[in-house]
Coordinates of C-alpha atoms in Angstrom, one line a residue:
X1 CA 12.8 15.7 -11.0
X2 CA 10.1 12.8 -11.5
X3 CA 10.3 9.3 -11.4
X4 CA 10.2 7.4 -14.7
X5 CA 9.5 3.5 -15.3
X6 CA 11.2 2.1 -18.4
X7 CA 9.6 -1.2 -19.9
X8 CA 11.4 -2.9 -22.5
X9 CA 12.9 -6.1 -23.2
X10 CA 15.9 -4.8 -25.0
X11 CA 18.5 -3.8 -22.1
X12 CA 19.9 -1.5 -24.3
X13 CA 17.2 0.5 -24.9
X14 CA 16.8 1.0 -21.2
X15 CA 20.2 1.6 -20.3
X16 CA 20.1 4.4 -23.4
X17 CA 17.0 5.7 -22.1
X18 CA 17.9 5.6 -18.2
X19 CA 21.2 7.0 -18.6
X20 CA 19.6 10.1 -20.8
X21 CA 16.9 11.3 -17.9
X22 CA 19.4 10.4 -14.8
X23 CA 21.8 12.6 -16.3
X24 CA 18.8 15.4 -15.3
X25 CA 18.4 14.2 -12.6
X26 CA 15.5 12.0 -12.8
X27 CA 15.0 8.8 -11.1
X28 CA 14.0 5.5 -13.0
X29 CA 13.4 2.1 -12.3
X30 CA 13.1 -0.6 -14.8
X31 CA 11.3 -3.4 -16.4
X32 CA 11.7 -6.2 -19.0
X33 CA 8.6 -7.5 -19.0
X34 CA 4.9 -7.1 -18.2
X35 CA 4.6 -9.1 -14.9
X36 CA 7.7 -6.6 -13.4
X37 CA 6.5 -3.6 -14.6
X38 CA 2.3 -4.6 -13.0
X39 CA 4.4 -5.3 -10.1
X40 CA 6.5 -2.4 -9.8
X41 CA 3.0 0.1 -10.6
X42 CA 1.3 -1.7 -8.3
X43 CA 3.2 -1.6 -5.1
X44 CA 3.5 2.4 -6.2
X45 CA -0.1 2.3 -6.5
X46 CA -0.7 1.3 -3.0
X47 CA 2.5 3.2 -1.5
X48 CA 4.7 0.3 -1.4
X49 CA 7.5 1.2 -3.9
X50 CA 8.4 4.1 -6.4
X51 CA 4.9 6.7 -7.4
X52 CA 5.7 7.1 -11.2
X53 CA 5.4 9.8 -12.6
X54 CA 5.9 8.9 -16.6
X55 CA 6.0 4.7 -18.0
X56 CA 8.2 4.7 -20.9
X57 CA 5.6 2.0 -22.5
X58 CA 7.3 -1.0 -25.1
X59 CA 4.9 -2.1 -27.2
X60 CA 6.2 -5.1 -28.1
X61 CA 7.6 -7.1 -25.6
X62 CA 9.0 -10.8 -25.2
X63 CA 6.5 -13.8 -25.5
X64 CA 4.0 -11.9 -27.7
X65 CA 3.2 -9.7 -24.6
X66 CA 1.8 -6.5 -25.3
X67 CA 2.6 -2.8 -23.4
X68 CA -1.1 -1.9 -23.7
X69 CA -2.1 -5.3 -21.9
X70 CA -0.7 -4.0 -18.9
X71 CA -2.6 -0.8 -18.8
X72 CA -5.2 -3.1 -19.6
X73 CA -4.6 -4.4 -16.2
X74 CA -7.0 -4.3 -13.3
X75 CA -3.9 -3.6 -10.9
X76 CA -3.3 -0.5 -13.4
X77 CA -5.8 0.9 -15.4
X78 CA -6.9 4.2 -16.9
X79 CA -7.4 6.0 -13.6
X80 CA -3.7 5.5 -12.9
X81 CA -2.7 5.4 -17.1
X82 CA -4.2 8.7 -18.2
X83 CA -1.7 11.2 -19.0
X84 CA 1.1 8.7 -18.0
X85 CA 1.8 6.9 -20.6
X86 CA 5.1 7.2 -23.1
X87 CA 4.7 4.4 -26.1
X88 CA 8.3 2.9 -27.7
X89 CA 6.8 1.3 -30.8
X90 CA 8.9 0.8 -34.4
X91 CA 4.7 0.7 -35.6
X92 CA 3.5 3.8 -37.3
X93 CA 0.1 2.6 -37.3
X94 CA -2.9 5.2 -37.0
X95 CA -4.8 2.6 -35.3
X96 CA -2.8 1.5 -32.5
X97 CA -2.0 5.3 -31.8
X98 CA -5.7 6.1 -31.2
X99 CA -5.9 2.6 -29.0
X100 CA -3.2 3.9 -26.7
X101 CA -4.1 7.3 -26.5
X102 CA -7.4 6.1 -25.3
X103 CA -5.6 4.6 -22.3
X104 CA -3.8 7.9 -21.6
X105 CA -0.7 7.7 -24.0
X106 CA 0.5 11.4 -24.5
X107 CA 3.4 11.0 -26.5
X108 CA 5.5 8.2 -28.8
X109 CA 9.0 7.5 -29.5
X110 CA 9.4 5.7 -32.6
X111 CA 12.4 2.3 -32.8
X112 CA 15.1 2.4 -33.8
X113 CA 16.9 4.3 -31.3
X114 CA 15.6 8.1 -31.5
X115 CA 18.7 10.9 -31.3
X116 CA 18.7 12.8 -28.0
X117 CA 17.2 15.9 -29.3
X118 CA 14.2 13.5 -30.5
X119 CA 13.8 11.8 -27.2
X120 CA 14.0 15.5 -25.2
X121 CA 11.6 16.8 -27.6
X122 CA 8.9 14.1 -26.4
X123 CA 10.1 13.9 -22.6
X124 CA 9.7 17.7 -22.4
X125 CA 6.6 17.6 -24.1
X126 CA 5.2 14.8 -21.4
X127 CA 6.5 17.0 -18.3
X128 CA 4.9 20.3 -19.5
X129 CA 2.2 18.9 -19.8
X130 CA 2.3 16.8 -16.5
X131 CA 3.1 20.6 -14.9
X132 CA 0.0 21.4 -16.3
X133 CA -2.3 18.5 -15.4
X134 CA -0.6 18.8 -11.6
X135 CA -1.6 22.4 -11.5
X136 CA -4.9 21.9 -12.5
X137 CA -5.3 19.3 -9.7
X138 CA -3.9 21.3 -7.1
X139 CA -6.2 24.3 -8.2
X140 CA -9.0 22.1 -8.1
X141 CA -8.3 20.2 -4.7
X142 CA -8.1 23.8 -2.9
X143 CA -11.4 25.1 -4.9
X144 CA -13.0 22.2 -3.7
X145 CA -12.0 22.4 -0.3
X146 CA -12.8 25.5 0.3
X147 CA -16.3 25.1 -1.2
X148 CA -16.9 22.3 1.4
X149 CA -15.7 24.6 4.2
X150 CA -18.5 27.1 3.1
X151 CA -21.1 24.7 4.3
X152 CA -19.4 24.1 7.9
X153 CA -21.6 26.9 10.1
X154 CA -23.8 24.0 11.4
X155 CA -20.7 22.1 12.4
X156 CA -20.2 23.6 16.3
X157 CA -16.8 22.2 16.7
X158 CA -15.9 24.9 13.8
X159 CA -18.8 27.4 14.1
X160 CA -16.2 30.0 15.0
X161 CA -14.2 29.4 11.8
X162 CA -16.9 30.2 9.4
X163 CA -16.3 33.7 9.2
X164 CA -12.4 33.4 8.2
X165 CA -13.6 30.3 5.8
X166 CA -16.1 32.2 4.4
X167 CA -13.0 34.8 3.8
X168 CA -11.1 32.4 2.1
X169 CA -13.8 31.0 0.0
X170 CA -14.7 34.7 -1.7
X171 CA -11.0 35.3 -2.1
X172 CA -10.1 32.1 -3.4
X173 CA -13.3 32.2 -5.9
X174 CA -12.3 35.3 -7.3
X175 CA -8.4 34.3 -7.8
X176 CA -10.0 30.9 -9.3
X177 CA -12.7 32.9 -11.7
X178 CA -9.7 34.8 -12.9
X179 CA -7.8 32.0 -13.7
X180 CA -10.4 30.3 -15.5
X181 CA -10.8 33.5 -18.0
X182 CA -7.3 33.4 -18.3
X183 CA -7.4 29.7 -19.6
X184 CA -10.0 30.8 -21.7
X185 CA -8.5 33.6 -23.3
X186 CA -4.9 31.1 -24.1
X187 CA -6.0 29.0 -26.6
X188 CA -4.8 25.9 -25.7
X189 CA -1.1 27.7 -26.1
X190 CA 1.2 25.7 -23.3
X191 CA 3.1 28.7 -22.7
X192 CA -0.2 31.1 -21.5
X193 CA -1.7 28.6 -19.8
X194 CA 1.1 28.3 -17.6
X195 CA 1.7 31.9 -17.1
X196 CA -2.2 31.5 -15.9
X197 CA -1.4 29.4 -13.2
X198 CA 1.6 31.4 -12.1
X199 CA -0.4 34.4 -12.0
X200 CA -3.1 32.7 -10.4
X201 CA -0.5 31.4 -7.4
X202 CA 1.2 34.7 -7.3
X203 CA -2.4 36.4 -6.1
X204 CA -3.2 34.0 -4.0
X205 CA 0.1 33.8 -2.0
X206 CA -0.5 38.1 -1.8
X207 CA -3.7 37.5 -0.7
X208 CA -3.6 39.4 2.9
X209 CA -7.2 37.6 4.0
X210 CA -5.6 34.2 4.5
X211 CA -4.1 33.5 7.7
X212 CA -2.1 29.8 8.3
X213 CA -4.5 29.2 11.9
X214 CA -6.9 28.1 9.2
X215 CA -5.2 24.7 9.5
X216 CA -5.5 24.6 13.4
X217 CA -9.2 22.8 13.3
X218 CA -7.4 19.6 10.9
X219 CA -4.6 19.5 13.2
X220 CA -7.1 18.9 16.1
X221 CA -7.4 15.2 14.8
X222 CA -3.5 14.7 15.2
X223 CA -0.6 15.3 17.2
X224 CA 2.6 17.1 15.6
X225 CA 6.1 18.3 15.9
X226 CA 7.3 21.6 16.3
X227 CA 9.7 21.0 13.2
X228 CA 6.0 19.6 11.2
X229 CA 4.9 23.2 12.7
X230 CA 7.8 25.0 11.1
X231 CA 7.5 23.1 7.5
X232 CA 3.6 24.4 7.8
X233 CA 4.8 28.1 8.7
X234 CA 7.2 27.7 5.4
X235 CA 4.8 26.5 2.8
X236 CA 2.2 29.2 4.0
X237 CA 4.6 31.5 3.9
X238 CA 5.6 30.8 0.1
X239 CA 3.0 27.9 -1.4
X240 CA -0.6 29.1 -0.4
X241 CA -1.9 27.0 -2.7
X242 CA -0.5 23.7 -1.2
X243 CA -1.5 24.9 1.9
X244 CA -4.8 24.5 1.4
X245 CA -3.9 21.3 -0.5
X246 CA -2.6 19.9 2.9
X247 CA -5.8 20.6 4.6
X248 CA -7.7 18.8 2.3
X249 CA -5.5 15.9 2.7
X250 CA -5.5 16.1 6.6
X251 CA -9.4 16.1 6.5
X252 CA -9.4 12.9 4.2
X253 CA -6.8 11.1 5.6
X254 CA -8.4 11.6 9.6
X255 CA -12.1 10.5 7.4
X256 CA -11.1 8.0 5.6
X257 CA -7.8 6.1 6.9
X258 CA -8.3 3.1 5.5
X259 CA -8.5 4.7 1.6
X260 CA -4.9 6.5 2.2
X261 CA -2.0 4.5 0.8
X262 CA 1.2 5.0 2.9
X263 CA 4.7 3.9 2.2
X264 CA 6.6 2.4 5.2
X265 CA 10.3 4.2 5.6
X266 CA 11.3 2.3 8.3
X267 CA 9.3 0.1 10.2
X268 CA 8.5 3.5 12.4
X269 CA 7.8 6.7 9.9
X270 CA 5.7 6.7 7.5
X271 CA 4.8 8.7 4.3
X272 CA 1.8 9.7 2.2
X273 CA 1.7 11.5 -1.6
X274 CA 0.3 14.5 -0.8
X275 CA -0.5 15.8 -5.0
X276 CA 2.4 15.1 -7.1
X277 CA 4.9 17.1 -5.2
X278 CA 4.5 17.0 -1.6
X279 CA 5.2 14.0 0.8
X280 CA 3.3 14.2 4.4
X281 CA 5.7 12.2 7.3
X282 CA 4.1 10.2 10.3
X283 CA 4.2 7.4 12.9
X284 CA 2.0 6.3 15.3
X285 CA 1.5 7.5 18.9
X286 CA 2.8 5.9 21.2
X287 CA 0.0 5.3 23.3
X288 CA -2.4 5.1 20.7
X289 CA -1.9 3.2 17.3
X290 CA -5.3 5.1 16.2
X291 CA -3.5 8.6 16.9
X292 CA -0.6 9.9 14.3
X293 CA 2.0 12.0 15.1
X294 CA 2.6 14.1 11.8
X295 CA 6.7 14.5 11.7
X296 CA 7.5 16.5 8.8
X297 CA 6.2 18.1 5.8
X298 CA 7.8 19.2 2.2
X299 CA 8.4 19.1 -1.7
X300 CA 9.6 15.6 -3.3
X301 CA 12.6 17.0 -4.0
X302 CA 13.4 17.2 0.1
X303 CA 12.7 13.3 0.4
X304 CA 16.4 12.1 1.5
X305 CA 17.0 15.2 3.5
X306 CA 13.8 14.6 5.5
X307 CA 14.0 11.0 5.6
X308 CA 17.6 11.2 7.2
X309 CA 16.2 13.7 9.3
X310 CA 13.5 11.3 11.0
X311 CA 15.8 8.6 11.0
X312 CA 18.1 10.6 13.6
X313 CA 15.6 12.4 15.6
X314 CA 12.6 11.0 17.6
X315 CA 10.5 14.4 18.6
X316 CA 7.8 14.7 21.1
X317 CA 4.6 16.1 20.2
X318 CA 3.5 19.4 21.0
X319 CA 1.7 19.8 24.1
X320 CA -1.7 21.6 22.9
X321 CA -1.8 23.6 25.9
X322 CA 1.5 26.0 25.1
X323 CA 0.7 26.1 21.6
X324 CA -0.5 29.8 20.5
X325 CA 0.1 30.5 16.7
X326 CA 1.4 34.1 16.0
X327 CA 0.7 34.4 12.1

């Protein structure tokens, strides 16, 4: 499931091109023009509104606007663009090809109207290779990580955790080395490179040297739930990768607090984009604004049943002094 934006003035085009992907299961907003669609990226941008995931880009739009002016856009730009991009455009012009792909287009569907085997063939093209992109992120944000945590021992508060990072470093280096020969050694071919990756996950969820209280130092900034404890024992139980993913993100969001985008649920929960996939649940302490209270964690595709979930439950922290970890 991802979230598409459609941009169009022709309402039937939308409609055609909304009904196709909901009919997935995929979840699309909409826009006829370029001041709703800056709008609608934007607020995603800062954690406001819908993240998208793919912009199903008109070129020409209504009043001579353009669909590259608004990746053009300071709100938008090629940090958000790149790899995004879909371009709608009845122009088979060389030029304008190479001018959107500079801006991060990776794929076009020609006007009139394609068939619905045309249209798949590009979306499915798009989301492979958004699988792909995401996987290299998430490989890279847990590399990285773990290449900081190498260079804690003169830290005291986690001088006794060097050892088991220092574990997790040399087995994650070895799974990553491996992986990047395997990349290698595809050939650009979409279908090795993702069997790469999966082979790459598989080792490092069977990878007997990590052990989940490797989180326990990042959790010391917070307070949590015993069901945000549970949703933590899951995904290191089958995601190892992401697990390491949420560390990072706990580290940079109790660094830098003011640089982490959140999208208000309900006036009392929160959420932040934790890669692509994941969504990280809050609110503030009670007692202290400064303090969060980390709810719930889990995949995108658990949103509604996690939001509903907050919405009926209002769960006490742990208390730190009956907490013992058993994994």
């Amino acid at each position: 499931m991802c979230n598409f934006l459609i941009v169009d003035d022709e309402s039937f085009i939308r409609e055609y091109f909304r009904s196709l992907l909901e009919a997935r299961g995929h979840i699309c907003e909409e826009a006829s023009n370029q001041y709703e669609a800056i709008r609608k990226i934007k607020k995603g941008i800062q954690g406001q509104g819908t993240a998208f995931d793919l912009i199903l880009l008109d070129h020409h739009l209504d009043g001579g606007q353009l669909g590259i002016d608004i990746l053009r856009h300071p709100d938008v730009g090629l940090a958000f663009a790149k790899d995004r991009v879909i371009v709608i455009t009845g122009d088979q012009d060389e030029a304008l090809a190479e001018e959107y792909a500079e801006w991060g287009a990776i794929g076009h569907l020609l006007k009139p109207l394609p068939s619905e085997s045309q249209f798949w063939v590009t979306i499915k093209a798009a989301l492979s290779r958004l699988k792909r992109i995401e996987q290299q992120q998430d490989w890279e944000e847990a590399y990285t990580l773990l290449e900081e945590l190498g260079l804690l021992e003169s830290i005291d508060q986690l001088r006794e955790d060097v050892r088991h990072y220092s574990e997790q470093y040399i087995a994650l280096k070895q799974i990553h080395e491996q992986l990047l020969s395997d990349l290698k050694h595809a050939g650009g071919q979409a279908a090795d490179i993702e069997k790469g990756y999966e082979i790459a996950t598989k080792s490092l969820n069977d990878t007997l040297v990590f052990s989940i209280q490797s989180i326990i130092p990042f959790l010391h900034f917070f307070k949590f739930t015993n069901h945000f404890w549970k949703d933590v024992e899951d995904l290191f139980n089958k995601d190892r990768l992401h697990f390491f993913i949420l560390q990072s993100y706990l580290k940079r969001i109790h660094e830098h607090p003011e640089a982490q985008h959140s999208r208000d649920l309900s006036g009392h929960h929160y959420e932040y984009r934790i890669g692509r996939s994941y969504r990280l649940y809050f609110r503030p302490a009670n007692d202290d604004h400064k303090t969060l209270v980390l709810e719930r964690f889990g995949h995108k595709n658990r949103q509604d049943e996690i939001i509903s979930f907050l919405q009926s439950h209002n769960e006490e922290p742990v208390d730190w002094g009956q907490f013992s970890v058993s994994a």
